[in-house]
Short mmCIF file of C-alpha atoms and ligand atoms in Angstrom, two decimals:
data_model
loop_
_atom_site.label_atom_id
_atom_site.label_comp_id
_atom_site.label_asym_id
_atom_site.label_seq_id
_atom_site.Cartn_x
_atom_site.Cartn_y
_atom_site.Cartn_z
CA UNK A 1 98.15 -44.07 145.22
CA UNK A 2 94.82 -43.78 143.89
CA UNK A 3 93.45 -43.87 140.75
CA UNK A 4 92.89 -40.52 140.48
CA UNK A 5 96.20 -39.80 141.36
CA UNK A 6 97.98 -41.71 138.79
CA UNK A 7 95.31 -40.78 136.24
CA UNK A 8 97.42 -37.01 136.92
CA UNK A 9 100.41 -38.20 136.87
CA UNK A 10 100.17 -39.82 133.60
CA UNK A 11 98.58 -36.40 132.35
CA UNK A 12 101.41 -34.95 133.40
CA UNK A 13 104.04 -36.47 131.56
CA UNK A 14 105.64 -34.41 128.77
CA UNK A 15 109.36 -35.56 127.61
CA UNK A 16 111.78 -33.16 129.43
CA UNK A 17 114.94 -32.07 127.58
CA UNK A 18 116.02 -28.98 129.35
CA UNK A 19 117.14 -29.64 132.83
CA UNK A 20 118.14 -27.48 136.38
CA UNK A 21 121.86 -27.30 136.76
CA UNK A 22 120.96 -29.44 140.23
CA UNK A 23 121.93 -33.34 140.38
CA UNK A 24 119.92 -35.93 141.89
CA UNK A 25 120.29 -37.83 145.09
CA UNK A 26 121.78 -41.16 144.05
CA UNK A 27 120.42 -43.23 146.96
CA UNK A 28 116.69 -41.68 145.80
CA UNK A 29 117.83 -42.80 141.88
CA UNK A 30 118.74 -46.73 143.16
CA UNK A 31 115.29 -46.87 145.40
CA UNK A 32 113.37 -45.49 142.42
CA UNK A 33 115.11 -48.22 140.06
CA UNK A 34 114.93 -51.15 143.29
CA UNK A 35 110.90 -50.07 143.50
CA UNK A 36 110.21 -50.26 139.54
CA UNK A 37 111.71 -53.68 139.04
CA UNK A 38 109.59 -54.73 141.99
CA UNK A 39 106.77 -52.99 140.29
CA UNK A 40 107.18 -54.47 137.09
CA UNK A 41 106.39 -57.78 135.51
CA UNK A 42 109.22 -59.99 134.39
CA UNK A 43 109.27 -63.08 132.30
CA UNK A 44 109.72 -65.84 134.87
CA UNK A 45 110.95 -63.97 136.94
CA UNK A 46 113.94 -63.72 135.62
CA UNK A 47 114.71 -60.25 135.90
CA UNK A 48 116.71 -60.33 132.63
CA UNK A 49 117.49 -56.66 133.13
CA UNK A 50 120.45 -54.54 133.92
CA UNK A 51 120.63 -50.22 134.27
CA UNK A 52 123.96 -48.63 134.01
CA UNK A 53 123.85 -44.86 135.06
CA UNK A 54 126.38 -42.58 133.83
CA UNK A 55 126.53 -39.36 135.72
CA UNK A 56 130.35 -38.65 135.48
CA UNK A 57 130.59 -35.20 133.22
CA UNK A 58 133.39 -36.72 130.73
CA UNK A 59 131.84 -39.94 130.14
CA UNK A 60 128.51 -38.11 129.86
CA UNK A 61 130.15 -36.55 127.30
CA UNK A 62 131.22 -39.79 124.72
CA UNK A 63 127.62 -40.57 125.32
CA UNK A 64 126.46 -37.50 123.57
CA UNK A 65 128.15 -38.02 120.88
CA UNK A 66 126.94 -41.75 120.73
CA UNK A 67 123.39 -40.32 120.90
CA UNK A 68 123.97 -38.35 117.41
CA UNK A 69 125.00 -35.30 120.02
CA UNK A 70 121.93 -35.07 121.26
CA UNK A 71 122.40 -31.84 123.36
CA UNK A 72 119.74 -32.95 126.41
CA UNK A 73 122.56 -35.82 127.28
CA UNK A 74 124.89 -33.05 128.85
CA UNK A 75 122.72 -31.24 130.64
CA UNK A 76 120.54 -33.90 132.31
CA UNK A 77 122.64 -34.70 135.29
CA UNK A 78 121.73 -38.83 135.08
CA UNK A 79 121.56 -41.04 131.81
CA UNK A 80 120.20 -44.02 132.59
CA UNK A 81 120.88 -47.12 129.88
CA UNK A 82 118.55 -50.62 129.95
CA UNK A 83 120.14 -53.59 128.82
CA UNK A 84 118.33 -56.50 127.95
CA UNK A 85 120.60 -58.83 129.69
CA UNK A 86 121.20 -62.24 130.04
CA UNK A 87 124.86 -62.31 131.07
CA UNK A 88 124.30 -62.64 134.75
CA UNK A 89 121.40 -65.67 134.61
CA UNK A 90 123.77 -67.45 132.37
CA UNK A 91 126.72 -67.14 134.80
CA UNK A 92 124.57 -68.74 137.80
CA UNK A 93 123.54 -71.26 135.63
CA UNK A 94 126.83 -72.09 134.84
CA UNK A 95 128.20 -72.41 138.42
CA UNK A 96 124.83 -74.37 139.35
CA UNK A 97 125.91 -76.83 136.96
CA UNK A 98 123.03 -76.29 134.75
CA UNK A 99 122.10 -75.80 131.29
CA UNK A 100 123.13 -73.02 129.75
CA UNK A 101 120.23 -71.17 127.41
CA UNK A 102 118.66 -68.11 126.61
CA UNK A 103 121.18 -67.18 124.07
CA UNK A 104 119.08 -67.01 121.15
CA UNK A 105 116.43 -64.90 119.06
CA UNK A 106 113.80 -64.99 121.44
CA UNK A 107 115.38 -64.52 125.01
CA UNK A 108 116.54 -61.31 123.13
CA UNK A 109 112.87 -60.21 122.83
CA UNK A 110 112.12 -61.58 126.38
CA UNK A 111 115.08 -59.97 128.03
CA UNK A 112 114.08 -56.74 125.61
CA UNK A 113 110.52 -56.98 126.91
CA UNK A 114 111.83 -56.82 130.56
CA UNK A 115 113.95 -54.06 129.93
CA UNK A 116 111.44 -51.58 128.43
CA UNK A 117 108.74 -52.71 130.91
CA UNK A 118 111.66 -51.70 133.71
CA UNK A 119 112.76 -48.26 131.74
CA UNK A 120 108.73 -47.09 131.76
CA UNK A 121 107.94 -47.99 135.22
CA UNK A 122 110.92 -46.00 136.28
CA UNK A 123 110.25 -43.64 134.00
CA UNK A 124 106.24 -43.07 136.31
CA UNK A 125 107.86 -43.48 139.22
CA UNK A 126 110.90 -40.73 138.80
CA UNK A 127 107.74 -38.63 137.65
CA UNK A 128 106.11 -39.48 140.61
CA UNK A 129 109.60 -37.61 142.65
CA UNK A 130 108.99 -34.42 140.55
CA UNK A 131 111.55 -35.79 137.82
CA UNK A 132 111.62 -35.41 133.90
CA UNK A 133 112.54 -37.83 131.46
CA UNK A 134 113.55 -38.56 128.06
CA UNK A 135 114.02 -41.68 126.15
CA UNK A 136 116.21 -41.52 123.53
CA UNK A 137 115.87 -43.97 120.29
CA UNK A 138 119.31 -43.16 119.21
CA UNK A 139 119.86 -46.10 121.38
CA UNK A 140 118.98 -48.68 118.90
CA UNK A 141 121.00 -47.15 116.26
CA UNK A 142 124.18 -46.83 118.53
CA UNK A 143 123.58 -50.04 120.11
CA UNK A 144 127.43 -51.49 119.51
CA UNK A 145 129.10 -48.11 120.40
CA UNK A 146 127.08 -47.61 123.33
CA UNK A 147 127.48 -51.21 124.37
CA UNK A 148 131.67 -51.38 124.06
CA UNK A 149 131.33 -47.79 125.50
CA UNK A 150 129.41 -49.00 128.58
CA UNK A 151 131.68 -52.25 128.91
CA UNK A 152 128.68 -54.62 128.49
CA UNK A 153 129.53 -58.41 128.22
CA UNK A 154 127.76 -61.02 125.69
CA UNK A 155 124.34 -61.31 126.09
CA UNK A 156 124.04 -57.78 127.35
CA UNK A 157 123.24 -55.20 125.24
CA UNK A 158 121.51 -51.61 125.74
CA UNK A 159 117.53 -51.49 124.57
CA UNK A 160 116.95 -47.96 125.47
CA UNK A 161 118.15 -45.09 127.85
CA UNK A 162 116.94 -41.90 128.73
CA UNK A 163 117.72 -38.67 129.97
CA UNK A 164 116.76 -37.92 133.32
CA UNK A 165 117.21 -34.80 135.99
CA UNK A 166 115.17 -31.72 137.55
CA UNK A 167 112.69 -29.87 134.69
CA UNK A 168 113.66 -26.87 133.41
CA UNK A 169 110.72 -26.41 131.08
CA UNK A 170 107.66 -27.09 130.84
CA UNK A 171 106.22 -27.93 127.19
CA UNK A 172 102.80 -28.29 126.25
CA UNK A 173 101.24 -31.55 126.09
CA UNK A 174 101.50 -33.47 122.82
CA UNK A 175 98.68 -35.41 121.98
CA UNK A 176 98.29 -39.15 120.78
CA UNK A 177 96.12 -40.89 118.54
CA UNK A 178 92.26 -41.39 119.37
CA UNK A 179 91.32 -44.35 121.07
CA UNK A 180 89.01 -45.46 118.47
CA UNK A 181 92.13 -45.56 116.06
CA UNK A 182 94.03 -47.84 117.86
CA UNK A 183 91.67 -49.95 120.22
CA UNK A 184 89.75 -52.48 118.75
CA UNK A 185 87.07 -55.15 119.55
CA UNK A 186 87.70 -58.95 119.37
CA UNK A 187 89.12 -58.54 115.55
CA UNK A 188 90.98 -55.92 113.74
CA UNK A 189 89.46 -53.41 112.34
CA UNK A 190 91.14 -51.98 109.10
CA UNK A 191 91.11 -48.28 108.94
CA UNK A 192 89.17 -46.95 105.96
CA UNK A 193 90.56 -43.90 104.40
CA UNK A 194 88.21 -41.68 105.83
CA UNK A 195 89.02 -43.20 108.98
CA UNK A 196 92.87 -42.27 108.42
CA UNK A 197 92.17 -38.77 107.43
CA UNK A 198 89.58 -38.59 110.73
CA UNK A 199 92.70 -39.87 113.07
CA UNK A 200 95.81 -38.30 111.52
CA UNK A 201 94.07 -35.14 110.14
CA UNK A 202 94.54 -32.41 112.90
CA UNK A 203 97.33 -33.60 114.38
CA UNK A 204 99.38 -33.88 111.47
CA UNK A 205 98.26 -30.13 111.05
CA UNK A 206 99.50 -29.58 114.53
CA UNK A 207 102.61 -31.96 114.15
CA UNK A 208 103.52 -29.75 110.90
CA UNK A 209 103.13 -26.36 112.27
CA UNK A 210 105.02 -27.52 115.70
CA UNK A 211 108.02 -28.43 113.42
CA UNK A 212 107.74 -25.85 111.20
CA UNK A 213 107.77 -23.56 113.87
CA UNK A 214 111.29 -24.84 115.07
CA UNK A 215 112.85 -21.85 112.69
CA UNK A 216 113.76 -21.05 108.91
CA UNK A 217 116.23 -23.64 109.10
CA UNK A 218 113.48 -26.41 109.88
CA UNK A 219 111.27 -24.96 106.72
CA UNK A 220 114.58 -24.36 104.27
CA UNK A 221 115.29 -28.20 104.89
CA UNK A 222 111.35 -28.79 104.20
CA UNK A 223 111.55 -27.19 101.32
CA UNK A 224 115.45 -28.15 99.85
CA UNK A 225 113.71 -32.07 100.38
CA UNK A 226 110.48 -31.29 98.77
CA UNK A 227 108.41 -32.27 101.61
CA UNK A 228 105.11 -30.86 102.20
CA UNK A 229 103.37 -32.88 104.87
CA UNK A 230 104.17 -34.20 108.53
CA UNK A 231 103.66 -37.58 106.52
CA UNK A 232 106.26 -36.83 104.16
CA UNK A 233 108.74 -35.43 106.92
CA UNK A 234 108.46 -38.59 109.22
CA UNK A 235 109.96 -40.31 106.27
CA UNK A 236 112.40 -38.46 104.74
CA UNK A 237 116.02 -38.35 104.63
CA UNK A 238 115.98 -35.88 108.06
CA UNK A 239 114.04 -37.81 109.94
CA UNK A 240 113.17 -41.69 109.93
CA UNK A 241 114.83 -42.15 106.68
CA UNK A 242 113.95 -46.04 105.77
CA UNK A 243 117.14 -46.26 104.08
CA UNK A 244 119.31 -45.64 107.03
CA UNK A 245 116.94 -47.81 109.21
CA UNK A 246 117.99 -50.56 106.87
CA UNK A 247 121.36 -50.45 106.88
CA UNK A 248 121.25 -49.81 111.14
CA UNK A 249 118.72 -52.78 111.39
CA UNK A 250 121.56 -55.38 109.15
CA UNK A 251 123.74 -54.25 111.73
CA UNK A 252 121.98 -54.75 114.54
CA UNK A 253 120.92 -58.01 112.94
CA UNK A 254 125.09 -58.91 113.04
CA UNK A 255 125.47 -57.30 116.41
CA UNK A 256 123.08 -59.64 117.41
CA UNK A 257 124.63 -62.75 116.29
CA UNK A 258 128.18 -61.20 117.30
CA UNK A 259 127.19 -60.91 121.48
CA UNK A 260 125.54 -64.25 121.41
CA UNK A 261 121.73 -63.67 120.90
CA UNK A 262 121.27 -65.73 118.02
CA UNK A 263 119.24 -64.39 114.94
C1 FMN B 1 111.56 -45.43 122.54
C2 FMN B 1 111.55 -43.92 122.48
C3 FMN B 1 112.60 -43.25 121.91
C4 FMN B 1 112.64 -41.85 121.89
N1 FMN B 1 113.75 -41.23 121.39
C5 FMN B 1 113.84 -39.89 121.48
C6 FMN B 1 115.04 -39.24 121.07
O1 FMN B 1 116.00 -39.89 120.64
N2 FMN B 1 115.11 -37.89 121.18
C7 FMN B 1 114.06 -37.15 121.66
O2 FMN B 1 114.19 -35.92 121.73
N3 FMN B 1 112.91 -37.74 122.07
C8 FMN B 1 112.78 -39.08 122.00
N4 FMN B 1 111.64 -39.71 122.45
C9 FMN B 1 110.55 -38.92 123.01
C10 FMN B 1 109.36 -38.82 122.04
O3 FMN B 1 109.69 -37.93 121.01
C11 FMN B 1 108.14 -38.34 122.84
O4 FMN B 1 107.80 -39.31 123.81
C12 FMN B 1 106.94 -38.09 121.92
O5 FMN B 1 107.20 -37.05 121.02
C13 FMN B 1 105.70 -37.73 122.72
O6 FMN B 1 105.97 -36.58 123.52
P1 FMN B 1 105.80 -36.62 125.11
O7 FMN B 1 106.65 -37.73 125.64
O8 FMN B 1 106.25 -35.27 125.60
O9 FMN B 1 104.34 -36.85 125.38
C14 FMN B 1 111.56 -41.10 122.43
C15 FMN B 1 110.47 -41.79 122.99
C16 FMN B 1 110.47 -43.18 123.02
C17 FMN B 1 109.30 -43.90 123.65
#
């Protein structure tokens, strides 16, 4: 591929929750997946990674509901979960008779690390087939349901999953942040105010009308929660609400502990 190839390709992605009632080949899916974890880098090699795909309509299903009933779950005809996993690697080294390890704080980030390196390069490369693709957070904050739902062992546990099957829509573009706000040279740079109101300012305008435009029912629950900014919305109590993220984060903290990745 050249680079002006996957230059498009990346401009092409847009998140894709509306699918084509039309399923997906599953010996394309497994080459896709067998390519990307060839294609991506993995700490030592270790390929401290598993994907369970769940394509069956029922247990589709008890997903959605795991995924706060997010409705693009039953209509994509493939979820596909990451685990960071260490399960397997510690079985071999078991019956090689060796030490057993990375059951502890950081082989949860490394096996993490593999996993969402694995779930993006999948993510370009299903793109690549004419696919869309959705990741859905809801896996962090589901992570023990989802886990017992999907049967994983200790030292498995799902990082992320997403939604993936034949677009049915095709949404604009959303923008990101300016280079300049996020790149830096040799040190950080601290943003000055102006510098935040120069990188947030139209796209929060954007970001704001886009939601607003959702319905009435999007701008009575602005209004019931006094919020009056895309600043103010990202978080409140209906949408990133810190308060819930700390009670789901001492949770995961205990999951954690509880399937053998330390803490
Ligand atoms: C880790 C992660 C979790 C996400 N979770 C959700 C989700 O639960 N539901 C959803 O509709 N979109 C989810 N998204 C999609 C983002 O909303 C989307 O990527 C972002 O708005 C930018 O839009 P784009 O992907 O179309 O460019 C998630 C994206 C990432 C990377």
């Amino acid at each position: 591929m050249t680079a002006d190839a996957f230059s498009a390709l990346l401009r092409q992605h847009r998140s894709i929750r509306c699918f084509q009632d039309r399923g997906i080949d599953p010996a394309l899916v497994d080459r896709v997946l067998v390519q990307a974890l060839q294609g991506s880098s993995s700490s030592g090699n270790l390929n401290l990674v598993s994907v369970i795909k769940t394509s069956d309509a029922a247990r589709k299903q008890h997903l959605c509901t795991l995924h706060f009933d997010q409705p693009m779950v039953l209509q994509a005809p493939l979820v596909l979960t990451f685990c960071a996993d260490s399960h397997r690697t510690r079985q071999w080294l078991a019956q090689r008779d060796a030490r057993l390890g990375f059951a502890d704080f950081i082989s949860w980030h490394v096996a993490g690390y593999d996993a969402i390196i694995l779930a993006q390069t999948t993510a370009l490369a299903l793109e690549s087939h004419g696919l869309g693709i959705c990741y859905m957070g809801t896996t962090l904050h589901a992570m023990q349901a989802i886990a017992d739902f999907l049967d994983c062992p200790d030292h498995c546990l799902p990082v992320t999953s997403m939604v993936v099957g034949w677009p049915a829509e095709s949404p604009p573009s959303r923008d990101r942040l300016p280079g300049a706000a996020w790149i830096h040279n040799e040190r950080y740079q601290r943003p000055t105010p102006a510098d935040i109101d120069a990188h947030f300012g139209e796209r929060e305008e954007r970001g704001r009308e886009r939601y607003l435009a959702l319905g009435p029912e999007m701008a009575a629950r602005w209004a019931e929660h006094g919020i009056r900014s895309l600043a103010q919305f990202y978080t409140s109590k209906i949408k990133y609400d810190p308060d819930q993220f700390a009670r789901d984060s001492a949770a995961l903290e205990d999951l954690l502990r509880a399937r053998g990745f330390g803490g």
